mmCIF file of C-alpha atoms in Angstrom:
data_model
loop_
_atom_site.group_PDB
_atom_site.id
_atom_site.type_symbol
_atom_site.label_atom_id
_atom_site.label_comp_id
_atom_site.label_asym_id
_atom_site.label_seq_id
_atom_site.Cartn_x
_atom_site.Cartn_y
_atom_site.Cartn_z
ATOM 1 C CA UNK A 9 1.597 -5.166 3.683
ATOM 2 C CA UNK A 10 -1.716 -5.930 2.058
ATOM 3 C CA UNK A 11 -4.873 -4.198 3.266
ATOM 4 C CA UNK A 12 -7.858 -6.329 4.153
ATOM 5 C CA UNK A 13 -11.300 -5.054 5.085
ATOM 6 C CA UNK A 14 -14.327 -6.771 6.575
ATOM 7 C CA UNK A 15 -17.949 -5.807 6.572
ATOM 8 C CA UNK A 16 -19.819 -5.475 8.795
ATOM 9 C CA UNK A 17 -17.587 -4.775 11.772
ATOM 10 C CA UNK A 18 -20.287 -5.955 14.132
ATOM 11 C CA UNK A 19 -23.681 -7.518 13.700
ATOM 12 C CA UNK A 20 -26.434 -8.535 16.071
ATOM 13 C CA UNK A 21 -29.062 -10.957 14.834
ATOM 14 C CA UNK A 22 -31.848 -13.145 16.099
ATOM 15 C CA UNK A 23 -31.440 -16.862 16.478
ATOM 16 C CA UNK A 24 -32.305 -18.718 13.290
ATOM 17 C CA UNK A 25 -31.351 -15.993 10.868
ATOM 18 C CA UNK A 26 -28.415 -16.060 8.458
ATOM 19 C CA UNK A 27 -25.595 -13.560 8.458
ATOM 20 C CA UNK A 28 -23.156 -12.784 5.658
ATOM 21 C CA UNK A 29 -19.696 -11.419 6.367
ATOM 22 C CA UNK A 30 -17.582 -9.965 3.569
ATOM 23 C CA UNK A 31 -13.809 -10.007 3.389
ATOM 24 C CA UNK A 32 -12.117 -7.828 0.796
ATOM 25 C CA UNK A 33 -8.507 -7.606 -0.253
ATOM 26 C CA UNK A 34 -8.140 -3.954 -1.215
ATOM 27 C CA UNK A 35 -4.729 -3.905 -2.855
ATOM 28 C CA UNK A 36 -3.772 -7.500 -3.506
ATOM 29 C CA UNK A 37 -5.219 -10.250 -5.614
ATOM 30 C CA UNK A 38 -5.785 -13.005 -3.134
ATOM 31 C CA UNK A 39 -6.047 -16.486 -4.542
ATOM 32 C CA UNK A 40 -6.278 -17.853 -1.034
ATOM 33 C CA UNK A 41 -8.155 -16.413 1.915
ATOM 34 C CA UNK A 42 -8.644 -17.845 5.372
ATOM 35 C CA UNK A 43 -11.477 -17.612 7.883
ATOM 36 C CA UNK A 44 -10.855 -17.772 11.616
ATOM 37 C CA UNK A 45 -13.074 -17.692 14.661
ATOM 38 C CA UNK A 46 -12.029 -16.360 18.036
ATOM 39 C CA UNK A 47 -13.999 -16.769 21.252
ATOM 40 C CA UNK A 48 -13.403 -14.416 24.199
ATOM 41 C CA UNK A 49 -10.020 -14.872 25.882
ATOM 42 C CA UNK A 50 -9.081 -17.584 23.404
ATOM 43 C CA UNK A 51 -6.778 -17.839 20.448
ATOM 44 C CA UNK A 52 -7.720 -17.821 16.797
ATOM 45 C CA UNK A 53 -9.051 -21.048 15.367
ATOM 46 C CA UNK A 54 -8.823 -21.668 11.648
ATOM 47 C CA UNK A 55 -12.229 -22.548 10.229
ATOM 48 C CA UNK A 56 -11.587 -22.882 6.526
ATOM 49 C CA UNK A 57 -9.353 -22.071 3.612
ATOM 50 C CA UNK A 58 -11.059 -20.287 0.757
ATOM 51 C CA UNK A 59 -9.680 -20.659 -2.758
ATOM 52 C CA UNK A 60 -10.795 -18.434 -5.596
ATOM 53 C CA UNK A 61 -12.999 -20.286 -8.026
ATOM 54 C CA UNK A 62 -13.136 -23.530 -6.106
ATOM 55 C CA UNK A 63 -14.705 -25.029 -3.017
ATOM 56 C CA UNK A 64 -13.431 -24.084 0.391
ATOM 57 C CA UNK A 65 -11.512 -26.529 2.538
ATOM 58 C CA UNK A 66 -12.917 -26.806 6.030
ATOM 59 C CA UNK A 67 -11.045 -27.739 9.182
ATOM 60 C CA UNK A 68 -12.111 -30.748 11.142
ATOM 61 C CA UNK A 69 -15.198 -30.075 13.219
ATOM 62 C CA UNK A 70 -16.386 -27.095 11.179
ATOM 63 C CA UNK A 71 -19.743 -27.694 9.509
ATOM 64 C CA UNK A 72 -19.524 -26.707 5.873
ATOM 65 C CA UNK A 73 -23.299 -26.513 5.520
ATOM 66 C CA UNK A 74 -23.512 -24.085 8.388
ATOM 67 C CA UNK A 75 -20.589 -21.867 7.438
ATOM 68 C CA UNK A 76 -20.918 -21.246 3.711
ATOM 69 C CA UNK A 77 -17.885 -19.754 2.041
ATOM 70 C CA UNK A 78 -17.825 -18.191 -1.396
ATOM 71 C CA UNK A 79 -14.651 -16.879 -3.026
ATOM 72 C CA UNK A 80 -15.913 -15.712 -6.392
ATOM 73 C CA UNK A 81 -13.186 -13.179 -7.149
ATOM 74 C CA UNK A 82 -9.585 -12.460 -6.269
ATOM 75 C CA UNK A 83 -10.634 -9.636 -3.972
ATOM 76 C CA UNK A 84 -13.736 -10.936 -2.214
ATOM 77 C CA UNK A 85 -14.598 -13.875 -0.017
ATOM 78 C CA UNK A 86 -17.819 -14.183 1.938
ATOM 79 C CA UNK A 87 -18.713 -16.244 4.990
ATOM 80 C CA UNK A 88 -22.380 -16.899 5.606
ATOM 81 C CA UNK A 89 -23.397 -18.217 8.996
ATOM 82 C CA UNK A 90 -26.649 -20.007 8.302
ATOM 83 C CA UNK A 91 -29.361 -20.421 10.921
ATOM 84 C CA UNK A 92 -27.215 -18.734 13.506
ATOM 85 C CA UNK A 93 -27.554 -19.666 17.161
ATOM 86 C CA UNK A 94 -26.168 -18.054 20.317
ATOM 87 C CA UNK A 95 -23.241 -20.468 20.367
ATOM 88 C CA UNK A 96 -22.146 -19.019 17.004
ATOM 89 C CA UNK A 97 -21.549 -15.677 18.672
ATOM 90 C CA UNK A 98 -17.880 -14.990 18.169
ATOM 91 C CA UNK A 99 -15.281 -12.780 16.532
ATOM 92 C CA UNK A 100 -14.778 -13.796 12.903
ATOM 93 C CA UNK A 101 -11.559 -12.779 11.197
ATOM 94 C CA UNK A 102 -10.437 -13.279 7.628
ATOM 95 C CA UNK A 103 -6.935 -13.134 6.234
ATOM 96 C CA UNK A 104 -5.180 -13.335 2.917
ATOM 97 C CA UNK A 105 -2.067 -15.251 2.094
ATOM 98 C CA UNK A 106 0.576 -12.742 1.183
ATOM 99 C CA UNK A 107 2.238 -14.502 -1.678
ATOM 100 C CA UNK A 108 5.596 -14.248 0.032
ATOM 101 C CA UNK A 109 8.226 -16.857 -0.840
ATOM 102 C CA UNK A 110 7.737 -18.345 2.607
ATOM 103 C CA UNK A 111 4.007 -18.704 2.146
ATOM 104 C CA UNK A 112 3.274 -18.307 5.822
ATOM 105 C CA UNK A 113 2.736 -14.580 6.136
ATOM 106 C CA UNK A 114 -0.885 -13.555 6.277
ATOM 107 C CA UNK A 115 -2.576 -10.188 6.454
ATOM 108 C CA UNK A 116 -5.688 -10.038 8.568
ATOM 109 C CA UNK A 117 -8.898 -8.108 8.404
ATOM 110 C CA UNK A 118 -10.193 -6.105 11.360
ATOM 111 C CA UNK A 119 -12.691 -8.790 12.313
ATOM 112 C CA UNK A 120 -16.473 -9.003 12.611
ATOM 113 C CA UNK A 121 -18.161 -9.331 15.976
ATOM 114 C CA UNK A 122 -21.251 -11.526 15.655
ATOM 115 C CA UNK A 123 -23.768 -11.606 18.462
ATOM 116 C CA UNK A 124 -26.717 -13.970 18.134
ATOM 117 C CA UNK A 125 -29.592 -13.316 20.505
ATOM 118 C CA UNK B 26 2.901 -27.488 11.834
ATOM 119 C CA UNK B 27 5.524 -27.193 14.542
ATOM 120 C CA UNK B 28 4.123 -26.706 18.024
ATOM 121 C CA UNK B 29 5.175 -23.597 19.886
ATOM 122 C CA UNK B 30 5.330 -22.801 23.582
ATOM 123 C CA UNK B 31 5.446 -19.293 24.970
ATOM 124 C CA UNK B 32 4.674 -17.699 28.343
ATOM 125 C CA UNK B 33 1.023 -16.966 28.999
ATOM 126 C CA UNK B 34 1.637 -13.444 30.231
ATOM 127 C CA UNK B 35 4.300 -10.837 30.915
ATOM 128 C CA UNK B 36 4.151 -7.516 32.695
ATOM 129 C CA UNK B 37 6.363 -4.558 31.998
ATOM 130 C CA UNK B 38 6.622 -0.815 32.467
ATOM 131 C CA UNK B 39 6.828 1.958 29.948
ATOM 132 C CA UNK B 40 10.288 2.472 28.533
ATOM 133 C CA UNK B 41 11.509 -1.034 29.316
ATOM 134 C CA UNK B 42 12.559 -3.682 26.856
ATOM 135 C CA UNK B 43 10.328 -6.720 26.643
ATOM 136 C CA UNK B 44 11.683 -10.067 25.512
ATOM 137 C CA UNK B 45 9.312 -12.926 24.755
ATOM 138 C CA UNK B 46 10.849 -16.326 24.169
ATOM 139 C CA UNK B 47 9.098 -18.987 22.145
ATOM 140 C CA UNK B 48 10.100 -22.653 22.100
ATOM 141 C CA UNK B 49 9.701 -24.665 18.917
ATOM 142 C CA UNK B 50 11.705 -27.836 19.391
ATOM 143 C CA UNK B 51 10.239 -29.577 16.348
ATOM 144 C CA UNK B 52 10.957 -26.837 13.840
ATOM 145 C CA UNK B 53 11.586 -28.191 10.361
ATOM 146 C CA UNK B 54 14.384 -27.212 8.020
ATOM 147 C CA UNK B 55 12.217 -25.051 5.786
ATOM 148 C CA UNK B 56 10.163 -23.461 8.578
ATOM 149 C CA UNK B 57 10.196 -19.734 9.200
ATOM 150 C CA UNK B 58 9.368 -18.080 12.518
ATOM 151 C CA UNK B 59 6.733 -15.368 12.430
ATOM 152 C CA UNK B 60 5.358 -13.147 15.175
ATOM 153 C CA UNK B 61 1.982 -11.445 15.194
ATOM 154 C CA UNK B 62 0.464 -8.844 17.514
ATOM 155 C CA UNK B 63 -3.216 -8.655 18.340
ATOM 156 C CA UNK B 64 -5.093 -5.890 20.131
ATOM 157 C CA UNK B 65 -8.528 -6.592 21.638
ATOM 158 C CA UNK B 66 -11.276 -6.823 19.027
ATOM 159 C CA UNK B 67 -8.855 -6.482 16.132
ATOM 160 C CA UNK B 68 -7.276 -8.880 13.683
ATOM 161 C CA UNK B 69 -3.653 -9.907 14.232
ATOM 162 C CA UNK B 70 -0.924 -7.764 12.731
ATOM 163 C CA UNK B 71 2.299 -9.130 11.272
ATOM 164 C CA UNK B 72 5.303 -7.943 13.273
ATOM 165 C CA UNK B 73 8.396 -9.745 12.093
ATOM 166 C CA UNK B 74 9.629 -12.921 10.455
ATOM 167 C CA UNK B 75 12.978 -14.666 10.434
ATOM 168 C CA UNK B 76 14.797 -17.873 9.616
ATOM 169 C CA UNK B 77 18.047 -17.634 11.557
ATOM 170 C CA UNK B 78 20.327 -15.267 13.496
ATOM 171 C CA UNK B 79 18.836 -11.810 13.919
ATOM 172 C CA UNK B 80 16.226 -9.795 12.114
ATOM 173 C CA UNK B 81 15.371 -6.202 12.959
ATOM 174 C CA UNK B 82 12.712 -3.853 11.678
ATOM 175 C CA UNK B 83 11.235 -0.583 12.845
ATOM 176 C CA UNK B 84 9.042 -2.345 15.391
ATOM 177 C CA UNK B 85 11.005 -5.221 16.881
ATOM 178 C CA UNK B 86 13.972 -7.541 16.732
ATOM 179 C CA UNK B 87 13.905 -11.291 16.412
ATOM 180 C CA UNK B 88 16.755 -13.393 17.739
ATOM 181 C CA UNK B 89 17.098 -16.990 16.587
ATOM 182 C CA UNK B 90 19.915 -19.202 17.926
ATOM 183 C CA UNK B 91 21.834 -21.562 15.704
ATOM 184 C CA UNK B 92 19.743 -24.616 16.615
ATOM 185 C CA UNK B 93 16.525 -22.679 15.827
ATOM 186 C CA UNK B 94 14.652 -24.488 18.576
ATOM 187 C CA UNK B 95 13.624 -21.210 20.127
ATOM 188 C CA UNK B 96 13.310 -17.571 19.224
ATOM 189 C CA UNK B 97 13.036 -14.328 21.145
ATOM 190 C CA UNK B 98 10.963 -11.353 20.157
ATOM 191 C CA UNK B 99 12.406 -8.151 21.547
ATOM 192 C CA UNK B 100 10.287 -5.025 21.871
ATOM 193 C CA UNK B 101 12.488 -2.030 22.683
ATOM 194 C CA UNK B 102 11.229 0.709 25.000
ATOM 195 C CA UNK B 103 7.610 -0.379 25.196
ATOM 196 C CA UNK B 104 4.751 2.027 25.653
ATOM 197 C CA UNK B 105 1.216 1.559 26.925
ATOM 198 C CA UNK B 106 0.062 1.015 23.351
ATOM 199 C CA UNK B 107 2.187 -2.130 23.116
ATOM 200 C CA UNK B 108 -0.200 -3.896 25.489
ATOM 201 C CA UNK B 109 -1.448 -6.764 23.354
ATOM 202 C CA UNK B 110 -1.292 -10.500 22.758
ATOM 203 C CA UNK B 111 1.794 -11.676 20.876
ATOM 204 C CA UNK B 112 1.734 -14.916 18.917
ATOM 205 C CA UNK B 113 4.718 -16.943 17.785
ATOM 206 C CA UNK B 114 4.080 -19.168 14.760
ATOM 207 C CA UNK B 115 6.296 -21.579 12.902
ATOM 208 C CA UNK B 116 5.643 -22.728 9.367
ATOM 209 C CA UNK B 117 7.210 -23.448 6.024
ATOM 210 C CA UNK B 118 6.757 -22.499 2.414
ATOM 211 C CA UNK B 119 4.460 -25.448 1.717
ATOM 212 C CA UNK B 120 2.245 -24.800 4.674
ATOM 213 C CA UNK B 121 -0.007 -21.846 4.117
ATOM 214 C CA UNK B 122 -2.177 -22.584 7.114
ATOM 215 C CA UNK B 123 -1.356 -20.878 10.387
ATOM 216 C CA UNK B 124 -1.893 -22.543 13.740
ATOM 217 C CA UNK B 125 -2.188 -20.050 16.546
ATOM 218 C CA UNK B 126 -1.205 -21.061 20.060
ATOM 219 C CA UNK B 127 -2.362 -19.302 23.194
ATOM 220 C CA UNK B 128 -0.024 -16.357 22.711
ATOM 221 C CA UNK B 129 1.608 -14.138 25.324
ATOM 222 C CA UNK B 130 -0.401 -11.332 26.853
ATOM 223 C CA UNK B 131 1.941 -8.425 27.413
ATOM 224 C CA UNK B 132 0.709 -5.744 29.775
ATOM 225 C CA UNK B 133 2.600 -2.473 29.882
ATOM 226 C CA UNK B 134 2.003 -0.257 32.907
ATOM 227 C CA UNK B 135 2.761 3.388 33.404
#
């Protein structure tokens, strides 16, 4: 399957600062990437769908001005958490759509642990 | 997206076979069934996908009855390293978004 990397793997920041998380598809040109958030002991929640060269589509309840997504190339999507607060502390995971005929197979990155103090 | 129901947790011992059944009564004609595995602090990993009958790979088997309203993931001879959360997802070719349920936490003991 496709290989997806994320950087950084973990980040600690002060409240009010902005944090950028990178998601890279290392061996596959990903037209579509997804961003998820996972709180402790909970399942993954889809935040947004990122499409190369166009605006991201956000899920209901996700603030697009707070979680800025840029998908400028077929191998890179970035998620910027603006003015982060402690409640934004979570595990952020990206994935790419595999391009399989079924369309519902995704390959996930290793995740980024964000801690906001 | 079809809703899925699976047990919250299962315990097993090393060397045993683990079978996790997922219910998806509202599965649509073009939906596939996909299972993912997630270890703590890691992204999910694709395990297996199927449409009907039986699918087997080097990691697991997936059994799907004729009515497709349920599916069973079978992990043969589990080891401690198989301790993880297993998610069953149902979706079709026009639905690129994945909706994760609570998953099944499988704990393998020595």
